[in-house]
Short mmCIF file of C-alpha atoms and ligand atoms in Angstrom, two decimals:
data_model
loop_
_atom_site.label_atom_id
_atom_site.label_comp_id
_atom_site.label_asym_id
_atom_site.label_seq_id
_atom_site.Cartn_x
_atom_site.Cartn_y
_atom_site.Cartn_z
CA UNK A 179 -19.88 -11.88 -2.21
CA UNK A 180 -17.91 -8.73 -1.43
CA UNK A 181 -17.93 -5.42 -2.77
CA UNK A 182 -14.87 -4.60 -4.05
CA UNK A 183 -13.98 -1.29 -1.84
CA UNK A 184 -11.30 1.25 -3.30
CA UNK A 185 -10.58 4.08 -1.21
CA UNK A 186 -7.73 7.14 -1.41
CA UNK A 187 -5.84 8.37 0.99
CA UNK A 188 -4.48 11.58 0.16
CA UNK A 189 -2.21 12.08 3.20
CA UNK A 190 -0.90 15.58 3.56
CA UNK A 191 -0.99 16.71 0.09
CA UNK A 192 -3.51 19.12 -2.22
CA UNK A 193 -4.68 22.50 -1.16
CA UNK A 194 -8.29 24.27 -1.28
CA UNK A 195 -8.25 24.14 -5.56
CA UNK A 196 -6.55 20.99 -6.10
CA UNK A 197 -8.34 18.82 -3.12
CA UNK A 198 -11.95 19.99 -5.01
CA UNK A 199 -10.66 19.46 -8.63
CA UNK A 200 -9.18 16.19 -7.63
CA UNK A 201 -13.11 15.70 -6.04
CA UNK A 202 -14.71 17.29 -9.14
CA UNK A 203 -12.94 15.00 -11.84
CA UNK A 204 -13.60 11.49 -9.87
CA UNK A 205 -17.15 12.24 -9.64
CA UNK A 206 -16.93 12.98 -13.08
CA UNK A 207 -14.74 10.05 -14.20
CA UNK A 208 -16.41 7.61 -12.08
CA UNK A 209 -20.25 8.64 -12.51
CA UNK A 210 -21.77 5.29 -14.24
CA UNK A 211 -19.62 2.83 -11.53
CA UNK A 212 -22.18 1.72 -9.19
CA UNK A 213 -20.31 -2.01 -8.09
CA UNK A 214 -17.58 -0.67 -6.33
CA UNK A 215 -17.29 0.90 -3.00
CA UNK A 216 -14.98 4.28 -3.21
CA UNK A 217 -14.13 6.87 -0.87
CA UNK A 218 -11.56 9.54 -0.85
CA UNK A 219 -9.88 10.39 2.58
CA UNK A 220 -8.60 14.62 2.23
CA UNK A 221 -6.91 16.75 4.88
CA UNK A 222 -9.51 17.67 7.72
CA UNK A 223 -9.03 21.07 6.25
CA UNK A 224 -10.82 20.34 3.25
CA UNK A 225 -12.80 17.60 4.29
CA UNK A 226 -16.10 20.43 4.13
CA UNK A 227 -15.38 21.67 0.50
CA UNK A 228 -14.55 17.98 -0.77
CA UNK A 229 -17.91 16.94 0.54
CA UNK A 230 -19.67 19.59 -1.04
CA UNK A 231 -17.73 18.53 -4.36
CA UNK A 232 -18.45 14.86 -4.11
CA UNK A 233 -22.62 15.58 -3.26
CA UNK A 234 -24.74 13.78 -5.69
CA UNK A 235 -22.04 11.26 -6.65
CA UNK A 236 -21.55 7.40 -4.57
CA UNK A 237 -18.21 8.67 -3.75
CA UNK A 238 -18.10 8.51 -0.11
CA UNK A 239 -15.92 10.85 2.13
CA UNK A 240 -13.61 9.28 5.08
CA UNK A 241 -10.79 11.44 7.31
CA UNK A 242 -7.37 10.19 7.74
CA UNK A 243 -7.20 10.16 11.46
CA UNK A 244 -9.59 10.94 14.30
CA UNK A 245 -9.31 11.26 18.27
CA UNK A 246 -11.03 9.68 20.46
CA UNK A 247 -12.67 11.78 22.90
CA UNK A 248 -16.02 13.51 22.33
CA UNK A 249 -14.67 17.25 23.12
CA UNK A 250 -12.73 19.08 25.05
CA UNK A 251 -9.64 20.60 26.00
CA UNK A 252 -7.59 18.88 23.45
CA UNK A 253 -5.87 21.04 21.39
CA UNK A 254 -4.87 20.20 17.93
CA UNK A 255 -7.25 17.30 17.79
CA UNK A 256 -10.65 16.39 15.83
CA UNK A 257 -13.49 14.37 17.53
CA UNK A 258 -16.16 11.67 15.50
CA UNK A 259 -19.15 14.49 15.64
CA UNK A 260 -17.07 16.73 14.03
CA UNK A 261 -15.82 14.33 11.12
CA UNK A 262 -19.51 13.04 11.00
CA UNK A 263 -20.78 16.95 10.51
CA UNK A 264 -18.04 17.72 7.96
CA UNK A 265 -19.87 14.62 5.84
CA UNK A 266 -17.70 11.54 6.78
CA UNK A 267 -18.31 8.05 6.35
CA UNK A 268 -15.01 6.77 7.20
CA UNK A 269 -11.86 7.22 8.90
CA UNK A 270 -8.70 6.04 8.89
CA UNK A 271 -6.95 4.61 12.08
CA UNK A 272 -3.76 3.42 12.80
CA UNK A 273 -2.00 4.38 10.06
CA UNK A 274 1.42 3.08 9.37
CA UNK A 275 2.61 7.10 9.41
CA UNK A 276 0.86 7.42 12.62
CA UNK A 277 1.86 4.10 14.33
CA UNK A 278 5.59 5.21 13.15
CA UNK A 279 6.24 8.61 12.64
CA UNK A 280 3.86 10.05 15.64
CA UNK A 281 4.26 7.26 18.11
CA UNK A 282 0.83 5.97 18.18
CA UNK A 283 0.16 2.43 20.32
CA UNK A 284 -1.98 -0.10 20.05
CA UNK A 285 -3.75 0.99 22.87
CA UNK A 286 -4.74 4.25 21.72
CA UNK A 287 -5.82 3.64 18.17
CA UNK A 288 -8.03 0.81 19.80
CA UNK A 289 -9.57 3.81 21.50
CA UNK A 290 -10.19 5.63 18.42
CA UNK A 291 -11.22 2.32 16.46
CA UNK A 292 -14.20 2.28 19.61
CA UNK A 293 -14.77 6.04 19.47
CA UNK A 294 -15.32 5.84 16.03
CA UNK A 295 -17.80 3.03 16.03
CA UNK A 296 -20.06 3.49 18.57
CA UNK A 297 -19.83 7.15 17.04
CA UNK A 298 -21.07 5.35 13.50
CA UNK A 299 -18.16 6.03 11.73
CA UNK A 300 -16.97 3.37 9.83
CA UNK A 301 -13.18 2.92 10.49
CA UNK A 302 -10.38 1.84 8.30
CA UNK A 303 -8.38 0.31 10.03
CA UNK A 304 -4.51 -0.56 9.11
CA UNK A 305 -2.01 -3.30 10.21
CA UNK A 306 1.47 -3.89 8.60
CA UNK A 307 4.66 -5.23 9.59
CA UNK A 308 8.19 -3.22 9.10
CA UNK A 309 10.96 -4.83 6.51
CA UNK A 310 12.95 -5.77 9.45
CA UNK A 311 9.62 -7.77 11.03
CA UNK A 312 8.73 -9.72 7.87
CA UNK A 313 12.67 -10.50 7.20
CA UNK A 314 12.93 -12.21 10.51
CA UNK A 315 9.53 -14.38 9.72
CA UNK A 316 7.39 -12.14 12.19
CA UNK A 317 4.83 -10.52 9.78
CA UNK A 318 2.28 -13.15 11.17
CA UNK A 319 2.66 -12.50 14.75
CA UNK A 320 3.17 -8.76 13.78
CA UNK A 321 -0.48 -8.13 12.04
CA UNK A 322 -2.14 -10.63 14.37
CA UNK A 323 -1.37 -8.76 17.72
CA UNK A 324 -2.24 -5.46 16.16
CA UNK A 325 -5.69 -6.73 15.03
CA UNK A 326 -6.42 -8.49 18.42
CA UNK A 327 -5.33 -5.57 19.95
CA UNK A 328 -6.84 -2.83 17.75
CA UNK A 329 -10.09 -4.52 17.91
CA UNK A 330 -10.00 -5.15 21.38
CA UNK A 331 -13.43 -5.26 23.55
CA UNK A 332 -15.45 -4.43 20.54
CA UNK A 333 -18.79 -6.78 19.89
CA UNK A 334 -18.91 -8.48 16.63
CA UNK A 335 -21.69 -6.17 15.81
CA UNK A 336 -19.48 -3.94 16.03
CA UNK A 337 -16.32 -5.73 14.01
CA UNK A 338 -18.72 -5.86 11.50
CA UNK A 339 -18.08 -2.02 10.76
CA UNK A 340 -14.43 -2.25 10.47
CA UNK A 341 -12.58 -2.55 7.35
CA UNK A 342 -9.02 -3.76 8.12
CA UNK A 343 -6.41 -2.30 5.15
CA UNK A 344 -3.43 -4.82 5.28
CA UNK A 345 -0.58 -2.23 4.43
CA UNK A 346 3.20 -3.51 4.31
CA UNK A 347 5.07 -1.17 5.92
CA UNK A 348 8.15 -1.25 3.61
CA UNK A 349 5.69 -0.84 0.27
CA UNK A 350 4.28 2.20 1.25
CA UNK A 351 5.45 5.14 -0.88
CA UNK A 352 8.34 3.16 -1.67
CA UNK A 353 6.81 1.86 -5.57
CA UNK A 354 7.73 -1.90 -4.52
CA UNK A 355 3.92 -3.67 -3.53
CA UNK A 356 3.80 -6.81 -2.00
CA UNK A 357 3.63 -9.58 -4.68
CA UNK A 358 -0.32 -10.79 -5.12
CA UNK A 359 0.82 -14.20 -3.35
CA UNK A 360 2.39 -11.78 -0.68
CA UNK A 361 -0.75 -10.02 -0.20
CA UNK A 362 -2.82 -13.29 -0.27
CA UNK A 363 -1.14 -15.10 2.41
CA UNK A 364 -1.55 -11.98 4.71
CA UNK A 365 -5.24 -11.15 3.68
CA UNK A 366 -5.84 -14.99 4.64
CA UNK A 367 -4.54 -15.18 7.44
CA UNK A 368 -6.32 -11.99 8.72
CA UNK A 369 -9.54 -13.43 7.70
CA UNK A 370 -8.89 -16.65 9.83
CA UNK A 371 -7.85 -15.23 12.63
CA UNK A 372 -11.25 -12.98 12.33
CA UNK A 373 -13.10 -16.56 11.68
CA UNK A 374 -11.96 -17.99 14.80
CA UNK A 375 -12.26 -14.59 17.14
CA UNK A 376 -15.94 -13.44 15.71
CA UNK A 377 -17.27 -16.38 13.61
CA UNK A 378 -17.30 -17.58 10.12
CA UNK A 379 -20.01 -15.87 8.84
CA UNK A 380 -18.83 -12.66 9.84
CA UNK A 381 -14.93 -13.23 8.57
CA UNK A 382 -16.93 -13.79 4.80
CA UNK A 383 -18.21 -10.31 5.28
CA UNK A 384 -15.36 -8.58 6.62
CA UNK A 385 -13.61 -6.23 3.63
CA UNK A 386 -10.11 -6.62 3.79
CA UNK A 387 -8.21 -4.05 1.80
CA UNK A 388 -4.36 -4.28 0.71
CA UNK A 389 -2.13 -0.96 0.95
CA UNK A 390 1.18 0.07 -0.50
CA UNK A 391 2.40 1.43 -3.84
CA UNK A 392 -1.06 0.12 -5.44
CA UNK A 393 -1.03 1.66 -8.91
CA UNK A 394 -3.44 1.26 -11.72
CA UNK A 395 -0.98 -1.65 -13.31
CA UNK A 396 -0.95 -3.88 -10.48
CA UNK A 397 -4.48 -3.23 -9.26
CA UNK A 398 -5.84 -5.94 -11.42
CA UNK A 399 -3.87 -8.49 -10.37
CA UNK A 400 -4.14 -7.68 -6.81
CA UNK A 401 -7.83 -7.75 -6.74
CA UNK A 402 -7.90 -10.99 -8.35
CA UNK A 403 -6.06 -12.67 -5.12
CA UNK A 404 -9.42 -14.13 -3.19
CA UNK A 405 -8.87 -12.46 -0.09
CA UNK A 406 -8.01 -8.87 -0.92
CA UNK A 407 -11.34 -7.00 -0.95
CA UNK A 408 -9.91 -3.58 -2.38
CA UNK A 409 -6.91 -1.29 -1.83
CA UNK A 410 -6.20 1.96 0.18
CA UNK A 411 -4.42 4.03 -2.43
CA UNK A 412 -1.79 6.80 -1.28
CA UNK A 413 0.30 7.93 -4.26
CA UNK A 414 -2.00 6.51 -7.10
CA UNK A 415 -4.96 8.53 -5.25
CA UNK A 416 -3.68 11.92 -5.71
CA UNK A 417 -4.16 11.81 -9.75
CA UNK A 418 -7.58 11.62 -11.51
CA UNK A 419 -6.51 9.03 -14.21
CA UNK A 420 -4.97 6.99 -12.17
CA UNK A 421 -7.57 6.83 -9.28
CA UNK A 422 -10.47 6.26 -11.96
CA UNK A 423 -8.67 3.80 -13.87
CA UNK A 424 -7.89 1.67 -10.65
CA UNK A 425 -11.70 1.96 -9.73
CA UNK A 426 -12.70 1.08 -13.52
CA UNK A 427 -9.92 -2.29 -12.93
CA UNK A 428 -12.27 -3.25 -10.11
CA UNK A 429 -15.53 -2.34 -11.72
CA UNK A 430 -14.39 -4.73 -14.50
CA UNK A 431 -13.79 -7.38 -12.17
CA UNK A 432 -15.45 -10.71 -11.78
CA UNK A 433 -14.93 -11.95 -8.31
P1 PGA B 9 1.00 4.39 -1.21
O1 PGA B 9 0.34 4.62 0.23
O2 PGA B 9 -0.10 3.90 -2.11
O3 PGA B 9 1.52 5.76 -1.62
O4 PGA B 9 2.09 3.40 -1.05
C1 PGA B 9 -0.62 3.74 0.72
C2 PGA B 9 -1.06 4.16 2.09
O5 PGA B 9 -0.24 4.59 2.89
O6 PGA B 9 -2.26 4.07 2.43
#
């Protein structure tokens, strides 16, 4: 049995009010929902007062991105301690926006993924293939490279911490998901390819989230799909109802 695990990512969006209100009415919303995993994933900027707003609640706190050295002369950039002092659980890795838009490799978000555990974060860690990738039949090869190569030298001790977040890159902020059979397929082969790298036992553990355009209409059916363990929510995140009514979806859920 997994916990279904629903977490938001709220990209580059809110300010100091909104990010705590945003806090303030999932806590409220969300209060008596003790079988589902959530976290919410703010600016670094805010991460301090969103922590303060979700205190007392099960809402846990994760940042969107993290570097991977310990500190230093490294201007611009945020280190594990400092997410783990600001109240993190999580963090978000490899990010299709990162992988794409700032040019990040393989190789160095498999240095944050290992910064980030042996720090005790627990990352979140995100694999999609472009339009152009699954058109030409590669969305297999695609996701499979970047988790062998994302995961890369880590113990399955270790893997044990990860939660991968299957994210299409063409259904992210674009309002068209993958289908639930779509999904599926991907989320199944990810968890074979973790059963014959760490082990059966751990692949039945491993949460495997789906990403892109989930909404509170399609969150239902997505969850029902064996192999997808929860969603990381972009859009959908940013707006109390929507957020707490995917979360209640999951709550409801018999899997
Ligand atoms: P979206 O974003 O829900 O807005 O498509 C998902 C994500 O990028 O994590």
């Amino acid at each position: 049995m997994r916990t279904l695990f629903l977490a938001g990512n709220w990209k580059m969006n809110t300010n100091s009010a909104t990010s705590v209100n945003l806090a303030a009415g999932l806590v409220r919303e969300l209060a008596p929902i003790q079988n589902v995993r959530i976290a919410v994933c703010p600016p670094f900027v805010y991460l301090q007062s969103v922590a303060a707003a979700l205190s007392a609640s099960q809402i846990e706190l994760g940042a969107q991105d993290v570097y991977y050295e310990g500190n230093g002369a490294f201007t611009g950039e945020i280190s594990c301690e400092m997410l783990k002092d600001c109240g993190c659980t999580y963090v978000i890795i490899g990010h299709s926006e990162r992988r794409h838009i700032l040019g990040e490799s393989d190789r160095l978000i498999n240095l944050k993924i290992k910064a980030a555990v042996k720090a005790g974060l627990k990352p979140i860690f995100c694999v999609g293939e472009l339009l152009e990738e699954r058109d030409n039949g590669k969305t297999f090869d695609v996701v499979e490279q970047q988790i062998r190569k994302g995961l890369e030298g880590l113990s399955a001790e270790q893997v044990k911490t990860v939660t991968i977040a299957y994210e299409p890159v063409w259904a992210i902020g674009t309002g068209r998901n993958a289908t639930p059979q779509q999904a599926q397929e991907v989320h199944e082969r990810i968890r074979r390819q973790l059963k014959e790298t760490y082990g059966a036992e751990l692949a039945e553990k491993m949460t495997i989230q789906y990403g892109g355009s989930a909404k509170p209409a399609n969150t239902a059916e997505l969850l029902a799909q064996p192999d997808v363990d929860g969603l990381l929510v972009g859009g959908a995140s940013l707006k109390v109802e929507d957020f707490a009514a995917m979360v209640k979806t999951a709550a409801a859920l018999k899997k």
